[in-house]
Short mmCIF file of C-alpha atoms and ligand atoms in Angstrom, two decimals:
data_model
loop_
_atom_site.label_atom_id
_atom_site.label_comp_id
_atom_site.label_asym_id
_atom_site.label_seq_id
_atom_site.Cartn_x
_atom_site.Cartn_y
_atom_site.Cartn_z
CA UNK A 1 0.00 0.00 0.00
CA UNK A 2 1.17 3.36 -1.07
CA UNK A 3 0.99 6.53 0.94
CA UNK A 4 -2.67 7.59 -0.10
CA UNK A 5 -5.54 5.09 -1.34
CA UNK A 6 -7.98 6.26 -3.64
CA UNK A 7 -11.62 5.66 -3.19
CA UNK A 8 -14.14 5.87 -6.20
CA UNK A 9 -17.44 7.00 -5.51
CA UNK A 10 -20.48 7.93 -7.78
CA UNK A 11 -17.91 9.01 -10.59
CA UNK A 12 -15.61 10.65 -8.07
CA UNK A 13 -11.74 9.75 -6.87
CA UNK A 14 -10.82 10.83 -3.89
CA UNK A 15 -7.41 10.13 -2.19
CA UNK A 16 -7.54 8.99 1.83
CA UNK A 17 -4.06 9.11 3.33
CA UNK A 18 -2.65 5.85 4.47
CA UNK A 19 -1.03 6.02 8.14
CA UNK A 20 1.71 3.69 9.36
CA UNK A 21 2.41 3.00 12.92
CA UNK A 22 5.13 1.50 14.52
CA UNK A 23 3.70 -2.23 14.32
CA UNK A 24 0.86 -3.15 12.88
CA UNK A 25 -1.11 -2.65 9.80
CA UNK A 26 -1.73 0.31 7.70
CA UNK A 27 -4.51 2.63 8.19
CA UNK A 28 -6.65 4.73 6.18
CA UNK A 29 -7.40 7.95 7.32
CA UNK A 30 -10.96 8.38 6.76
CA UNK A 31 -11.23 11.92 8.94
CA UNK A 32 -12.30 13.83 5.51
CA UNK A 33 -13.89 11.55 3.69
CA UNK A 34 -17.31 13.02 5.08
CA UNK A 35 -16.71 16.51 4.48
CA UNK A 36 -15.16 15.83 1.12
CA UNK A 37 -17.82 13.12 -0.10
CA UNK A 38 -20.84 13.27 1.76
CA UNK A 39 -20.29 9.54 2.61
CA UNK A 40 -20.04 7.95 6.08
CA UNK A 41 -17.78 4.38 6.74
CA UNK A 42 -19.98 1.59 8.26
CA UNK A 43 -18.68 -0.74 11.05
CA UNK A 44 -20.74 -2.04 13.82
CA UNK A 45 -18.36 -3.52 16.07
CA UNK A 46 -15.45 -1.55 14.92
CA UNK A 47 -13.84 -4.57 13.37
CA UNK A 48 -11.58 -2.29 10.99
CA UNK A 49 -11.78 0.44 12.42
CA UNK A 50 -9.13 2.35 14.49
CA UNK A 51 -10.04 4.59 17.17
CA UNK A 52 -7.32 6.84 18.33
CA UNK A 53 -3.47 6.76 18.18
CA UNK A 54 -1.61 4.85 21.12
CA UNK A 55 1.50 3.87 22.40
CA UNK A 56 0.50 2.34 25.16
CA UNK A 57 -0.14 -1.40 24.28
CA UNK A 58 0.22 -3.95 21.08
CA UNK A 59 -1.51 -6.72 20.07
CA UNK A 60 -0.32 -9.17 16.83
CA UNK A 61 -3.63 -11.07 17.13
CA UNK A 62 -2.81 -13.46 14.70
CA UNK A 63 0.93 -14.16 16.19
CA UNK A 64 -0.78 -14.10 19.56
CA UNK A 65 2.00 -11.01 20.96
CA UNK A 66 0.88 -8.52 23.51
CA UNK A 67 3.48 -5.70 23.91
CA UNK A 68 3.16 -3.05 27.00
CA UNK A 69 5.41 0.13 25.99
CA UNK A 70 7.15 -3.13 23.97
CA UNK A 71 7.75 -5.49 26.87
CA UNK A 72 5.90 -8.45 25.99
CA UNK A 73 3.57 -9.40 28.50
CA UNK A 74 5.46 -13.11 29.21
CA UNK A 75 8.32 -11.55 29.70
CA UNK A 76 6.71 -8.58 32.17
CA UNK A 77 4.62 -11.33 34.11
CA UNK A 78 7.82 -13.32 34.37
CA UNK A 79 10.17 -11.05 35.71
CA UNK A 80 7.91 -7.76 36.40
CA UNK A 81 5.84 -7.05 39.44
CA UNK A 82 2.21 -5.53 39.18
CA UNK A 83 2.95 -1.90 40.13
CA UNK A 84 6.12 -1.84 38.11
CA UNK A 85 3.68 -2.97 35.34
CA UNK A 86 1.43 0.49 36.38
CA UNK A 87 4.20 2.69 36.15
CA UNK A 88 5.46 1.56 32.79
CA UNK A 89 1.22 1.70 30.92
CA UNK A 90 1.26 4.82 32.81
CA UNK A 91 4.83 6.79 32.27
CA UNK A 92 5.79 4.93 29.31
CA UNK A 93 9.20 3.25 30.74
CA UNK A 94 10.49 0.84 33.51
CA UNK A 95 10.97 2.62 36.86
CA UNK A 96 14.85 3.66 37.04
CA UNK A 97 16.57 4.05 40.28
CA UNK A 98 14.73 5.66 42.82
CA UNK A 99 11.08 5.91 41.06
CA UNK A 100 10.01 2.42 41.72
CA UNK A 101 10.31 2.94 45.75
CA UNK A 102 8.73 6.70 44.88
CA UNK A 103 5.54 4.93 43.02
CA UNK A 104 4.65 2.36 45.69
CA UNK A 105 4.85 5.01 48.40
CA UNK A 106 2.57 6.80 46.60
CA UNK A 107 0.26 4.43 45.38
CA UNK A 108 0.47 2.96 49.03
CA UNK A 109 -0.15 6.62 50.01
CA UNK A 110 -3.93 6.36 49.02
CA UNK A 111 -4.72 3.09 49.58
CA UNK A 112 -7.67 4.30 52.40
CA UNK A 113 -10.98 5.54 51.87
CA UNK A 114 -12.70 8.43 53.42
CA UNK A 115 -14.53 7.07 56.41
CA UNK A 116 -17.78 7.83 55.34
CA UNK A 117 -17.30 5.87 52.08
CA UNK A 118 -17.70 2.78 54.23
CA UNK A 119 -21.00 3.91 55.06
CA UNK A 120 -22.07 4.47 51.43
CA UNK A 121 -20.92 0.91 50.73
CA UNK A 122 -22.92 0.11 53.92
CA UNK A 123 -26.34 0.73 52.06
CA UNK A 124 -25.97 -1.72 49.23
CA UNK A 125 -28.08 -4.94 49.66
CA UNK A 126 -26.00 -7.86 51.30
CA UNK A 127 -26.96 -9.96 48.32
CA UNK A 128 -25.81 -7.06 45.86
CA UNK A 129 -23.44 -8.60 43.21
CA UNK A 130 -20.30 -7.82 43.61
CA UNK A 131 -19.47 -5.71 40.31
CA UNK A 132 -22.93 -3.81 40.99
CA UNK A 133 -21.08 -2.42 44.16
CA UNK A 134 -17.93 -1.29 42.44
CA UNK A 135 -20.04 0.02 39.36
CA UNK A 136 -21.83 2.17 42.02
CA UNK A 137 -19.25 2.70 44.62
CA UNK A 138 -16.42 3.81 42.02
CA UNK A 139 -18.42 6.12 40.30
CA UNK A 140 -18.91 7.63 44.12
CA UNK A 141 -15.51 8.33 44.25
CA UNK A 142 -15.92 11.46 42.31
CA UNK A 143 -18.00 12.80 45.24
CA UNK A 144 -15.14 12.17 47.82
CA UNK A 145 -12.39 13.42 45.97
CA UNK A 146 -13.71 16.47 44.29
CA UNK A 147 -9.90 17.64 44.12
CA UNK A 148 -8.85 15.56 41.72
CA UNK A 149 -12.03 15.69 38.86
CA UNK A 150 -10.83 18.72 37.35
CA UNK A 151 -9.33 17.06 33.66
CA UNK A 152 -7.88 19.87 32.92
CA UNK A 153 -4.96 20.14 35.42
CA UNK A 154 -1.99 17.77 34.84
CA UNK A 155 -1.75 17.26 38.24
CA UNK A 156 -5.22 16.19 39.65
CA UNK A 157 -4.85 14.03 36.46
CA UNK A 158 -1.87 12.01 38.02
CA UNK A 159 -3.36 12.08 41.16
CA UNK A 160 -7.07 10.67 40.41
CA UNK A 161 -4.59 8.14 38.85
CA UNK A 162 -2.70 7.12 41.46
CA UNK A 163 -6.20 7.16 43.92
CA UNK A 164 -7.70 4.74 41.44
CA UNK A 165 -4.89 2.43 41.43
CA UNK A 166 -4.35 2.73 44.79
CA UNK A 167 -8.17 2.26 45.84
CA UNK A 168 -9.46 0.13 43.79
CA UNK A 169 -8.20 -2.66 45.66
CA UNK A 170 -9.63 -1.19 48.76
CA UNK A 171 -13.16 -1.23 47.36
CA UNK A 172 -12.92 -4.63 45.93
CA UNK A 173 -12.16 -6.07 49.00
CA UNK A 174 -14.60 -4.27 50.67
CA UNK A 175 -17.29 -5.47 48.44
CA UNK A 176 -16.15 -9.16 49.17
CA UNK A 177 -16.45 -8.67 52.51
CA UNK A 178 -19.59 -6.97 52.43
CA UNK A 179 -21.34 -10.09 50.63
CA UNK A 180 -19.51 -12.07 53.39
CA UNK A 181 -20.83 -10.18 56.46
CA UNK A 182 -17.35 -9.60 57.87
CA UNK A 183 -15.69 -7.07 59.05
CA UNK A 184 -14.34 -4.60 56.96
CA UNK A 185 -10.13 -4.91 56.90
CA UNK A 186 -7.76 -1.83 56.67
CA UNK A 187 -4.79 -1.59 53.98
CA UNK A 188 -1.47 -2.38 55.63
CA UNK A 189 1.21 -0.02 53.31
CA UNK A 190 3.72 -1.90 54.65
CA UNK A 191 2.53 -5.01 52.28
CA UNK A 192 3.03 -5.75 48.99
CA UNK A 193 -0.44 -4.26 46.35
CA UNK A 194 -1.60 -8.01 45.66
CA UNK A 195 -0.38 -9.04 49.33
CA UNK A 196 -2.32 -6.17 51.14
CA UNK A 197 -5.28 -6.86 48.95
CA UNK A 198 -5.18 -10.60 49.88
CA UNK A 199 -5.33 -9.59 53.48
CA UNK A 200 -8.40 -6.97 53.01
CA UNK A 201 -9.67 -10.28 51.19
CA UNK A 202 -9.01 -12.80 53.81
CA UNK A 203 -7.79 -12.04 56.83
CA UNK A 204 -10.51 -11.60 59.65
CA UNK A 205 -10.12 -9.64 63.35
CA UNK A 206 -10.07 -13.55 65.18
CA UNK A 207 -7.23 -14.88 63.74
CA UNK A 208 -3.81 -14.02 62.48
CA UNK A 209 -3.66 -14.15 58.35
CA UNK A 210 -0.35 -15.15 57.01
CA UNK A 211 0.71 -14.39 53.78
CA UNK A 212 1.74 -17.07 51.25
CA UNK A 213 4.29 -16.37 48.73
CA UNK A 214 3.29 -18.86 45.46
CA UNK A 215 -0.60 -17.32 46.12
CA UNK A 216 0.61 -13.43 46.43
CA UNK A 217 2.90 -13.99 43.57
CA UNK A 218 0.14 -15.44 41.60
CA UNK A 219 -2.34 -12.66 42.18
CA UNK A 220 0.54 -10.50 41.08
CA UNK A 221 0.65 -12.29 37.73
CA UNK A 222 -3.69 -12.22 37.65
CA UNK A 223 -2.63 -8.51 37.91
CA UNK A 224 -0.24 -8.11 35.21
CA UNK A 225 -1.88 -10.37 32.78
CA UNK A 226 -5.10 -8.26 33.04
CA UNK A 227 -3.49 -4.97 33.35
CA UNK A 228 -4.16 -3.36 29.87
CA UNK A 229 -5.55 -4.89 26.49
CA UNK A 230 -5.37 -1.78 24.30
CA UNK A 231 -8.70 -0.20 22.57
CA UNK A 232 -11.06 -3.25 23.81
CA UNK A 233 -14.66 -2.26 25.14
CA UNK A 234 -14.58 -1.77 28.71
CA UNK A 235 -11.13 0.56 27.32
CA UNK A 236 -12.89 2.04 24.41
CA UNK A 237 -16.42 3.21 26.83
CA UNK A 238 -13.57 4.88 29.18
CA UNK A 239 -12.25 6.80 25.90
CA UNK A 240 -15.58 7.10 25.13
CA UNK A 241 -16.82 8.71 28.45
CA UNK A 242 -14.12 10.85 28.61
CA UNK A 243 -13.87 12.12 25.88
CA UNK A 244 -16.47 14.65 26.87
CA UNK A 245 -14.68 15.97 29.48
CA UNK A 246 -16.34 13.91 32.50
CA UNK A 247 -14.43 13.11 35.66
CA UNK A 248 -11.84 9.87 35.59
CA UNK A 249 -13.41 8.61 38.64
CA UNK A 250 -17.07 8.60 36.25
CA UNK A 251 -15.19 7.11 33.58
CA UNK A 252 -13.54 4.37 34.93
CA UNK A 253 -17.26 3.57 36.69
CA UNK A 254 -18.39 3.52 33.11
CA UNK A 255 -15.55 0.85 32.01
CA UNK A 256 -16.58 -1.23 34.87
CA UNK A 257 -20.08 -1.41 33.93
CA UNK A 258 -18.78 -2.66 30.49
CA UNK A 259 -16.29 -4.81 31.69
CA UNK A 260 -19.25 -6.65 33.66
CA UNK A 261 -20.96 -8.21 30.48
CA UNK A 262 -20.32 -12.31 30.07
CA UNK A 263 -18.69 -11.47 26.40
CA UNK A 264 -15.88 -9.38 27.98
CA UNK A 265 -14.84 -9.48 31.25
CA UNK A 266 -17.69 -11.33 33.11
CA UNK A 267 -16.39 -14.38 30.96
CA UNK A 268 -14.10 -15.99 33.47
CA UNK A 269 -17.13 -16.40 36.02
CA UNK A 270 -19.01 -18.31 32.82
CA UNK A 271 -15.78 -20.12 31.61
CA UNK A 272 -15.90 -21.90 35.40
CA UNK A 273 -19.34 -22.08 35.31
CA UNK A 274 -19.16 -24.00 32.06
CA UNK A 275 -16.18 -25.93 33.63
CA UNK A 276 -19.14 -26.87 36.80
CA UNK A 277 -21.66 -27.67 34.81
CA UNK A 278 -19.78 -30.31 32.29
CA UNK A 279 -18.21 -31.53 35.36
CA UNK A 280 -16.32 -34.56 34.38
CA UNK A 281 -14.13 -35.80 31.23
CA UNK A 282 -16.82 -38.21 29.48
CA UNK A 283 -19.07 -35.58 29.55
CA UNK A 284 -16.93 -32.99 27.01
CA UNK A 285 -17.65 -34.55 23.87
CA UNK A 286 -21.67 -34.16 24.28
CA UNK A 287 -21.13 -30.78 25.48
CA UNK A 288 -19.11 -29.77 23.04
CA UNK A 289 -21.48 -30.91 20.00
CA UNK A 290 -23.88 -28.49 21.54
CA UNK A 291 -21.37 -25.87 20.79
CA UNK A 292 -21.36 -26.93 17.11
CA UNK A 293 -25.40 -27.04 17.20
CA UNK A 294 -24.81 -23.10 18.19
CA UNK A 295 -26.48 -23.94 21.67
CA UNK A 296 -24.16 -22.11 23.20
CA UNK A 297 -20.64 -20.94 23.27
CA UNK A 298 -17.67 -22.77 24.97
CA UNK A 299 -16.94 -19.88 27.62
CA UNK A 300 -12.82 -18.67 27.81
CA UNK A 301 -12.56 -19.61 23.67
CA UNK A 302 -12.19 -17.67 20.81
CA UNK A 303 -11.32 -13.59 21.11
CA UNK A 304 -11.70 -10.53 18.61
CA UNK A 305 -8.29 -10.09 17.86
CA UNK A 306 -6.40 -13.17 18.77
CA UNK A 307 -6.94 -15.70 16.60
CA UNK A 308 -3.92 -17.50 18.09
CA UNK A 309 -3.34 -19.11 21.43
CA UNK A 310 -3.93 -16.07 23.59
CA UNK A 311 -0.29 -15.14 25.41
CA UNK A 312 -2.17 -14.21 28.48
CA UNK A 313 -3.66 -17.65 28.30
CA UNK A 314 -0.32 -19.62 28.44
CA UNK A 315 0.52 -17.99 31.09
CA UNK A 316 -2.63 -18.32 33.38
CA UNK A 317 -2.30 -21.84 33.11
CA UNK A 318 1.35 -22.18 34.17
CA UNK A 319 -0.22 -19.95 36.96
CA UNK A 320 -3.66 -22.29 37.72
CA UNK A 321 -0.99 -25.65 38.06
CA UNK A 322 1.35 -23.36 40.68
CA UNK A 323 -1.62 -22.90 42.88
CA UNK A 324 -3.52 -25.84 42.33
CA UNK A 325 0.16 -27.38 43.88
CA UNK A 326 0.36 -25.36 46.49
CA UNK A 327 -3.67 -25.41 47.66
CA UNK A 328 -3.18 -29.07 47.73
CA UNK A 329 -5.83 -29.46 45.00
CA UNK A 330 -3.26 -30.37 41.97
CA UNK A 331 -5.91 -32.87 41.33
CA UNK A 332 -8.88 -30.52 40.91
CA UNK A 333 -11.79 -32.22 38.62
CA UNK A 334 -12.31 -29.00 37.16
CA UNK A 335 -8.68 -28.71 35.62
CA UNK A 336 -8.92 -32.35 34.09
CA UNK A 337 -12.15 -31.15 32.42
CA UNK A 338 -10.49 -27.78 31.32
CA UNK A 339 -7.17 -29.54 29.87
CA UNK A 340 -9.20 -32.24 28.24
CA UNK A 341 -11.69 -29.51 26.83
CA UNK A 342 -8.87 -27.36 25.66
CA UNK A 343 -7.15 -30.15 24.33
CA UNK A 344 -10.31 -31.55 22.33
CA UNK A 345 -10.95 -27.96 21.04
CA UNK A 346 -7.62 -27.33 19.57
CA UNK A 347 -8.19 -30.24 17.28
CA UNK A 348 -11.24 -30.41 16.90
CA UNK A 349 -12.24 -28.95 12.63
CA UNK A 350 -15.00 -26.44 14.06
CA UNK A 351 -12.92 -24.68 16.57
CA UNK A 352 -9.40 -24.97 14.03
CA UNK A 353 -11.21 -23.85 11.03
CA UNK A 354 -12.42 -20.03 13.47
CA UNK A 355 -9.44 -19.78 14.68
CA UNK A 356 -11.01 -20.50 18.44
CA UNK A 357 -8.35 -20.81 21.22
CA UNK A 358 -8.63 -20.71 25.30
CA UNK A 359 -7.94 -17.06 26.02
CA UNK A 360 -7.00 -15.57 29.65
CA UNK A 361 -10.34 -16.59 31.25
CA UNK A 362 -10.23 -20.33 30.30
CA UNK A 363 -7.82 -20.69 33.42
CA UNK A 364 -8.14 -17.79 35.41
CA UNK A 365 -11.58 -19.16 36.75
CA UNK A 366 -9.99 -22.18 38.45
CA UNK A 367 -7.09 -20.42 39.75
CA UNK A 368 -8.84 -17.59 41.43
CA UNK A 369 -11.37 -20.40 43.23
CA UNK A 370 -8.15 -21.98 44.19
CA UNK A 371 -7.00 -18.63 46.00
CA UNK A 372 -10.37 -18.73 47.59
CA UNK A 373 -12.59 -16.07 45.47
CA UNK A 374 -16.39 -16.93 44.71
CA UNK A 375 -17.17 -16.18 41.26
CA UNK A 376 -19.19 -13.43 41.31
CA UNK A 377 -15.20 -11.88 42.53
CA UNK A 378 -13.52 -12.52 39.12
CA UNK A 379 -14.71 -9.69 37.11
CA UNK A 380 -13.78 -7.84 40.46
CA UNK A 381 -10.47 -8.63 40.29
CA UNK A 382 -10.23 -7.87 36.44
CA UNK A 383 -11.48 -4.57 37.01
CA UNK A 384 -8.62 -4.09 39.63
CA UNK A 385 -6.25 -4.75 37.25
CA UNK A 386 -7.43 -3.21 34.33
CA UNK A 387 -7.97 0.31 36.14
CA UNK A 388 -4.41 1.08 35.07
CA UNK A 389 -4.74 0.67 31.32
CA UNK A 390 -8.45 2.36 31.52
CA UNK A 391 -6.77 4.94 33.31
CA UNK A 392 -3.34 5.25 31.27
CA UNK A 393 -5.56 5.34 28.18
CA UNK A 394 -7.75 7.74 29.63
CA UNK A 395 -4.53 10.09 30.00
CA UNK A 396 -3.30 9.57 26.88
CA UNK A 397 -6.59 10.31 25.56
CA UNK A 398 -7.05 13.80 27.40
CA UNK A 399 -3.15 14.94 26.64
CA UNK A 400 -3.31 13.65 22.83
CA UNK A 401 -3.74 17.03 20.98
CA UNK A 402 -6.05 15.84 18.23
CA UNK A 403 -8.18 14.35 20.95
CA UNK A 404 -12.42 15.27 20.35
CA UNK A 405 -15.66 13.88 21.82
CA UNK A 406 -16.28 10.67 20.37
CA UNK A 407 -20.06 10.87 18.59
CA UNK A 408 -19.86 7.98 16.06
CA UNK A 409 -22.47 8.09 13.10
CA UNK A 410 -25.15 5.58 11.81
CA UNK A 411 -26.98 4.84 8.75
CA UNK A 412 -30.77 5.53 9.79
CA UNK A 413 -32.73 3.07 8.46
CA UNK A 414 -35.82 4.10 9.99
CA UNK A 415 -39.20 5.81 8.56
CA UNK A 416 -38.40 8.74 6.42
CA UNK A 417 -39.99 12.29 7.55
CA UNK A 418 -43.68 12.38 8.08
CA UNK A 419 -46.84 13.88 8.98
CA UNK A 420 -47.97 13.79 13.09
CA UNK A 421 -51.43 11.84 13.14
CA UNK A 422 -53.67 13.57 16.03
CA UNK A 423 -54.97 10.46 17.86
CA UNK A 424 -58.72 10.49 16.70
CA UNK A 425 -57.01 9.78 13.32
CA UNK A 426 -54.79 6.98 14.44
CA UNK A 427 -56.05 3.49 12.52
N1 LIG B 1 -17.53 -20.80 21.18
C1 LIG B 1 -18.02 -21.27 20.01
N2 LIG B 1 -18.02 -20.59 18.85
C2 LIG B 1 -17.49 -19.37 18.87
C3 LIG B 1 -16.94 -18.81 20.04
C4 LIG B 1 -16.97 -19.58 21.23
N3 LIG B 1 -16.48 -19.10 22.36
N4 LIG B 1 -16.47 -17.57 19.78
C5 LIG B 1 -16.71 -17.36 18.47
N5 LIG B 1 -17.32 -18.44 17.94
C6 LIG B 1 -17.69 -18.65 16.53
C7 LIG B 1 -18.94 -17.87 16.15
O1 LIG B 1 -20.11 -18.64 16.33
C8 LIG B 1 -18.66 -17.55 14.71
O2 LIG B 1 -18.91 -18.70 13.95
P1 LIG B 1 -19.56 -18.57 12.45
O3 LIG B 1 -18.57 -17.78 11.65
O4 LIG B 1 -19.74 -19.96 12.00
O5 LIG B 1 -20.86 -17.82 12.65
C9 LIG B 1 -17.15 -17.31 14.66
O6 LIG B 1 -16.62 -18.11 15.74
C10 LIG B 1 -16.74 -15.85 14.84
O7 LIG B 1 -17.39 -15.37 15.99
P2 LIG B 1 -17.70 -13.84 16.29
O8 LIG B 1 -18.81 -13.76 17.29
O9 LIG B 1 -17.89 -13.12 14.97
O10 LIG B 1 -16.34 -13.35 16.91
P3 LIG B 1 -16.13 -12.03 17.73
O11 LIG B 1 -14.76 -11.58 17.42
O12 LIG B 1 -17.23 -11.06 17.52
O13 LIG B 1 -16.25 -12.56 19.24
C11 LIG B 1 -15.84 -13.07 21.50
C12 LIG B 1 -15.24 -12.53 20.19
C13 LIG B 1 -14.76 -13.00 22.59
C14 LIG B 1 -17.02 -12.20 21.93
C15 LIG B 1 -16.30 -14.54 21.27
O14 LIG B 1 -15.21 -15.35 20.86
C16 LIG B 1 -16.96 -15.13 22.50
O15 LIG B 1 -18.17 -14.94 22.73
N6 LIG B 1 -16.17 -15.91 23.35
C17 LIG B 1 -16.70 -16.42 24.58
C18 LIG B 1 -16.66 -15.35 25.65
C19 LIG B 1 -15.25 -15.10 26.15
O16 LIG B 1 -14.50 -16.03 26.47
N7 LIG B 1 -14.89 -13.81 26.29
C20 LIG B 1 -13.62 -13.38 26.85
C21 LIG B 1 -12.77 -12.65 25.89
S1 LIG B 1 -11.09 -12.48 26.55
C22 LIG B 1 -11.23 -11.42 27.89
C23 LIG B 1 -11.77 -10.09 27.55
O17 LIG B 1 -11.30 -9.44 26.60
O18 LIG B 1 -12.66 -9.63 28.27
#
């Protein structure tokens, strides 16, 4: 592809200039095309269509890579820890020297909430789901920290930031506890982010909680593999929300609420479901026909953009066998059933012939049961994670010069103009 691509329409050429970014494929820049032809682009779903400009994360979906600032993600779950991870989506490099220390202490700096915010989380129905708490009780956050909404200042920007990452935690544990009826537990700074969020989790006033090093280091890695997945929907409604100027702490509410449908991130609470339900080996092969009969679809398969084995994926499971080991439950039912289902599926024609492979909620499921979450907690704990990139992209967004409200167009296919029929005259 050349530097411009022509476009004939009704008798008319018109030239669209062709983009190239770092990695990736070309893309046409359609930004005139209306004002020059009259003539919108249609695509529902966004399948080829490119949204903004980033340099935050990269996806090869058909090479299955995922790049953060060009670290790929095996590599930063390896050898990386979570808030390490944070500062790179959000400053665009590894910590050097002193900044690492300087980032915890202030993400560890905000990790409480303002008193009263426990009473606010206090009036939500014991039996409230989970993700309907932090939908609510995030978007509340704007109401407590009304210094740091204003989106204009570069400062209050970085510090809604760091509040979110340093909060979010905070509010997820308190929303598991809440559903428990135990006592609400205070952050400890002096613990590690997925240590201290463990103990909010876990630990309760009667007894002594001790921390276990294969289970923090695996929430760690849950963390980093769920961090940021560039311009994907609960990413894109952030960008979205913002984009008119409305508070981070409002916007990142509005990702969760995304984030909580069973096609995105709600699909790790369905994957284990699915897991449950076929419950044992000999059962896979009817279960899976009904996947072929488009009953239903095999939960943790198949992705937009990878149509490879999902890096995140490999990963995860590496992860689920640590802490299956180290629970004591390396011989879990539910991971036979997964292994033999993933197995079946990667040679199985239907799922080869779409591309279909486990992605990062195949495994993630069984792991987080292992570590003792309920599974109304997994989108929780994606949300966690993924405040980062929502955030990061959310600052790229507001500081990228060419940045305007986001008001996509349609092709109305509804009546044309008419008359209004008083109601006597109505047939
Ligand atoms: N099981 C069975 N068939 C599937 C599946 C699946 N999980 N996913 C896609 N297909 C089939 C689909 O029926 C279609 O077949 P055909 O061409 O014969 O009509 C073909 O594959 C393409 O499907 P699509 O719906 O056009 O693909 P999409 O890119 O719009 O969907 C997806 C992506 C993630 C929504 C979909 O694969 C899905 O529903 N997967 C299950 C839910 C899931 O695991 N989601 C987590 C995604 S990873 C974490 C995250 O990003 O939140």
């Amino acid at each position: 592809m050349g530097d411009t691509a022509k476009l004939d329409l009704g008798g008319k050429t018109v030239e669209l200039p062709v983009l190239h970014g770092t990695l990736g494929p070309d893309v046409v820049d359609v930004r005139k095309l209306y004002a020059e032809t009259d003539v919108f682009t249609y695509d529902p779903g966004f399948t080829s269509t490119a949204s903004c400009e980033s340099k935050i994360t990269y996806i090869d979906g058909d090479a299955g890579v995922l790049l953060h600032r060009g670290y790929p993600i095996d590599e930063l779950a390896e050898n990386s820890n979570f808030l390490e991870t944070c500062y790179l989506l959000l400053h665009g490099e590894l910590p050097k020297g002193p900044e690492a220390a300087d980032f915890e202490h202030t993400i560890t700096y905000h990790t409480m909430l303002h008193e009263q915010f426990d009473r606010f989380v206090q009036g939500f129905r014991r039996d409230a789901h989970p993700m309907a708490i932090m939908v609510g009780a995030v978007g509340a956050l704007s109401a407590f920290y009304h210094d740091s909404t204003n989106v204009d200042d570069p400062s209050q920007r970085m510090i809604s930031s760091h509040r979110l990452i340093a909060k979010m935690p905070t509010i997820a544990a308190r929303a598991f506890k809440y559903s428990q009826g135990q006592p609400f537990v205070h952050p400890r700074n002096d613990l590690s982010y997925a240590e201290n969020f463990l103990r909010m989790c876990f630990s309760v006033p009667a007894e002594d909680w001790k921390p276990n090093p294969v289970l923090t280091r695996a929430m760690d890695r849950i963390f980093i593999l769920h961090a940021d997945h560039e311009q994907n929907a609960s990413t894109s409604t952030v960008r979205l929300a913002g984009s008119s100027g409305a508070n981070p702490f409002a916007c990142i509410a509005a990702g969760i609420a995304c984030l909580w449908g069973p096609a995105h991130g709600g699909a790790n609470e369905e994957a284990l479901n699915m897991l449950k339900e076929i419950g044992t080996v000999d059962r896979i092969p009817e279960y899976v026909q009904g996947v072929k009969d488009r009953r239903y679809r095999l939960m943790g398969f198949g992705h937009r953009v990878y149509k490879n084995y999902d890096p995140r994926a490999k990963v995860m499971q590496k992860t689920c066998h640590e802490v299956l080991a180290e629970v004591g439950n390396a011989d879990d039912p539910l991971l036979k059933v997964a292994m033999e289902l993933e197995r079946i599926a990667l040679s199985d024609e239907y799922f080869v012939e779409r591309k279909l492979y486990p992605n990062v909620d195949f495994y993630s499921g069984i792991t987080l049961r292992a570590l003792g979450f309920p599974a109304e907690m997994f989108t929780v704990l994606f949300a966690v994670a993924r405040t980062v990139g929502w955030i990061a992209q959310w600052k790229e967004m507001i500081e990228d010069p060419s940045q305007k409200i986001g008001r996509p167009r349609q092709i109305y296919t509804g009546e044309p103009q008419r008359a209004f029929t008083p109601v006597h005259k109505r047939g």
